[in-house]
Amino acid sequence: MSLHDNVWDLPSLRLLMKEISHNLSEGVSVILIWSVFLEYEEFLERLSTYLTENGCGLEFINLADVSEHRITSTSIGDILGLPDEKMRNFYDQPQVYIFDKFESRSLKSQFLLLEFYQNWRKINHNINLRASLLMVIPVENLTSNHLSILKQERGEVKGKIRIIVGIPSMLESQLLSRPLSMGELTPEYQWKEALISSLCANDLELSEYLWRHDLNSPLSIKESLQEYGELTEWRNNNLEFLESWRPIPRGAGIDIQKHLLNLKLIQRKVTLYTPEFGEEIHPVSCIRKGDVNGYLDRYIWRGQSFIVLPIIDQVRIKMIDVLKRNLKNNKVDFDEAEIKDLCNYLRDQDHYSNMRQIYLNDLERVRSIRNSIAHLKPVSISEWNFLVQFSSKILQKT
């Protein structure tokens, strides 16, 4: 099963379609700037369902088939391709006109279409217009000249510019992968899921590829990414943009004027953007550039820390409980005890102490794993498996 099978049912996409549908049905026109690598044709198909349910009439206008005469006309009927009988009913019901294939037109025509969009309310300022426009523009086709037109203020224009980026989120992508699990969420599965979520963010194609490969070591991960780059003929010429790249921070608002380069890099998969991480260099781009800044190691460490640190804290809490119950005359402030404190306490016990023999060596290993993560160093899958087994062992004692 492909991860794309259920992507359109994700909360973020359903909410987006609902919001845009509401804008359009209320007569608010929308410029939809598409900068993610999902098929917007399917998005429009599903959006039309929402609009129809809201009682809107719907007209798709394929701009590739529109004559130059219609685009240069000042008549609404000409531009929309409406015969006189339809124009008579133009204002009677909510109507949405979807302009598709914007990128197929010449630059001159594109500028005229944006001017038409900007003047939509101005042309009809004396009429209670209930019709709205939706114009889909792939970000690849945007230039500073396009933006200067969109930036112009028009007195009575009702419109919104929606920039589609960061969909699906990292968490949603992770949830999409859950059906790939064969039954129980094993330690091996949890390890792989955490790494893929951190590495791939919302690149579903790369996620699917990595699920089929060995990710047991940083070397095997990098080899898989290298193979994926060769398989997909990753374009090296995109990477020159990274020299002037300033990433969109996590939680920052996206400004089309300020972040045009960023959006183009996201569309080309040179970078990735998610609400959780902000904008980051795509892992395959890291490989193609030699990862001189160590981004990949950071992504790997981040994925491991997601699952390792909670287990270590669980071990710490359970070990405190075990020691409290079995060693009454202790000198440890258990409310503040860390793993190293527990190790030191067990080391101070008699060499033949039962508790020392059972737990000290394993707890020292847990401490070593914790120190690796604390110093931003990745751990091995064998260390992860040990950690899960030791945690299970302690849980059985409580």
Short mmCIF file of C-alpha atoms in Angstrom, two decimals, residues 89-221:
data_model
loop_
_atom_site.label_atom_id
_atom_site.label_comp_id
_atom_site.label_asym_id
_atom_site.label_seq_id
_atom_site.Cartn_x
_atom_site.Cartn_y
_atom_site.Cartn_z
CA ASN A 89 -27.49 34.53 -14.25
CA PHE A 90 -23.96 35.48 -13.27
CA TYR A 91 -24.87 37.19 -10.02
CA ASP A 92 -27.76 34.97 -8.90
CA GLN A 93 -25.84 32.26 -7.02
CA PRO A 94 -22.41 31.67 -5.53
CA GLN A 95 -20.16 30.74 -8.41
CA VAL A 96 -16.52 29.69 -8.34
CA TYR A 97 -14.24 29.93 -11.35
CA ILE A 98 -11.08 27.84 -11.11
CA PHE A 99 -8.25 29.02 -13.35
CA ASP A 100 -5.94 26.09 -13.97
CA LYS A 101 -2.74 25.66 -16.03
CA PHE A 102 -1.57 29.20 -15.29
CA GLU A 103 1.97 28.09 -16.06
CA SER A 104 1.02 27.27 -19.68
CA ARG A 105 0.59 30.93 -20.62
CA SER A 106 3.20 33.44 -21.73
CA LEU A 107 4.56 35.90 -19.18
CA LYS A 108 2.48 38.68 -20.72
CA SER A 109 -0.70 36.62 -20.37
CA GLN A 110 0.20 35.65 -16.80
CA PHE A 111 0.58 39.31 -15.84
CA LEU A 112 -2.77 40.13 -17.45
CA LEU A 113 -4.47 37.29 -15.57
CA LEU A 114 -3.07 38.55 -12.27
CA GLU A 115 -4.27 42.06 -13.10
CA PHE A 116 -7.70 40.60 -13.84
CA TYR A 117 -7.68 38.85 -10.48
CA GLN A 118 -6.64 42.04 -8.67
CA ASN A 119 -9.33 44.09 -10.41
CA TRP A 120 -12.09 41.51 -9.89
CA ARG A 121 -13.84 43.47 -7.13
CA LYS A 122 -12.95 46.87 -8.55
CA ILE A 123 -14.66 46.10 -11.86
CA ASN A 124 -17.83 45.16 -10.00
CA HIS A 125 -17.70 47.70 -7.16
CA ASN A 126 -21.38 48.67 -7.51
CA ILE A 127 -22.65 45.07 -7.55
CA ASN A 128 -23.08 42.59 -4.71
CA LEU A 129 -20.92 40.04 -6.49
CA ARG A 130 -21.14 36.48 -5.20
CA ALA A 131 -18.77 34.99 -7.75
CA SER A 132 -15.16 34.26 -6.82
CA LEU A 133 -11.99 33.19 -8.54
CA LEU A 134 -9.51 30.48 -7.62
CA MET A 135 -6.26 30.71 -9.52
CA VAL A 136 -3.68 27.94 -9.03
CA ILE A 137 -0.07 29.04 -9.55
CA PRO A 138 2.85 26.61 -9.13
CA VAL A 139 5.53 28.50 -7.21
CA GLU A 140 8.10 27.49 -9.84
CA ASN A 141 6.47 30.00 -12.20
CA LEU A 142 6.49 32.98 -9.83
CA THR A 143 8.89 35.86 -10.42
CA SER A 144 9.42 39.20 -8.72
CA ASN A 145 7.26 40.77 -11.45
CA HIS A 146 4.36 38.49 -10.55
CA LEU A 147 4.78 39.42 -6.91
CA SER A 148 4.79 43.15 -7.64
CA ILE A 149 1.32 42.79 -9.20
CA LEU A 150 0.02 40.72 -6.30
CA LYS A 151 1.42 43.26 -3.86
CA GLN A 152 -0.56 46.15 -5.31
CA GLU A 153 -3.45 47.28 -3.13
CA ARG A 154 -6.86 47.59 -4.74
CA GLY A 155 -9.51 49.48 -2.81
CA GLU A 156 -12.34 46.95 -2.78
CA VAL A 157 -10.55 43.72 -3.58
CA LYS A 158 -11.64 40.78 -1.45
CA GLY A 159 -9.00 38.14 -1.84
CA LYS A 160 -6.55 35.85 -0.14
CA ILE A 161 -3.21 34.40 -1.12
CA ARG A 162 -2.82 30.87 0.25
CA ILE A 163 0.66 29.35 0.17
CA ILE A 164 0.53 25.57 0.34
CA VAL A 165 3.64 24.41 2.18
CA GLY A 166 4.41 22.08 5.06
CA ILE A 167 1.71 19.56 4.15
CA PRO A 168 1.52 16.90 5.33
CA SER A 169 3.24 17.59 8.63
CA MET A 170 5.96 15.31 9.99
CA LEU A 171 3.53 13.81 12.51
CA GLU A 172 0.92 13.14 9.82
CA SER A 173 3.55 11.49 7.62
CA GLN A 174 4.52 9.30 10.56
CA LEU A 175 0.90 8.29 11.14
CA LEU A 176 0.53 7.46 7.44
CA SER A 177 3.34 4.94 7.75
CA ARG A 178 1.68 3.06 10.61
CA PRO A 179 -0.28 0.69 8.32
CA LEU A 180 3.10 -0.49 7.01
CA SER A 181 3.73 -2.06 10.39
CA MET A 182 3.24 -5.81 10.46
CA GLY A 183 1.12 -6.18 13.58
CA GLU A 184 2.76 -5.12 16.84
CA LEU A 185 5.02 -2.06 17.00
CA THR A 186 8.28 -3.93 17.62
CA PRO A 187 11.47 -2.17 18.82
CA GLU A 188 12.89 -2.54 15.31
CA TYR A 189 9.81 -0.91 13.83
CA GLN A 190 9.90 1.96 16.35
CA TRP A 191 13.58 2.53 15.54
CA LYS A 192 12.90 2.71 11.81
CA GLU A 193 9.81 4.88 12.18
CA ALA A 194 11.64 7.45 14.32
CA LEU A 195 14.58 7.66 11.90
CA ILE A 196 12.40 7.95 8.80
CA SER A 197 10.23 10.65 10.40
CA SER A 198 13.30 12.72 11.27
CA LEU A 199 15.05 12.19 7.93
CA CYS A 200 12.16 12.45 5.49
CA ALA A 201 9.84 14.94 7.24
CA ASN A 202 6.97 14.98 4.70
CA ASP A 203 8.67 13.50 1.62
CA LEU A 204 6.41 10.47 1.22
CA GLU A 205 8.28 9.01 -1.75
CA LEU A 206 11.56 8.92 0.16
CA SER A 207 9.75 7.52 3.22
CA GLU A 208 8.38 4.62 1.19
CA TYR A 209 11.82 3.94 -0.24
CA LEU A 210 13.58 3.90 3.14
CA TRP A 211 10.98 1.60 4.69
CA ARG A 212 12.26 -1.09 2.31
CA HIS A 213 15.92 -0.65 3.28
CA ASP A 214 18.29 -1.34 6.14
CA LEU A 215 18.64 1.63 8.51
CA ASN A 216 20.61 -0.09 11.27
CA SER A 217 23.63 2.22 11.09
CA PRO A 218 24.48 5.74 9.88
CA LEU A 219 26.49 4.17 7.04
CA SER A 220 23.56 2.06 5.80
CA ILE A 221 21.29 5.12 5.98
#
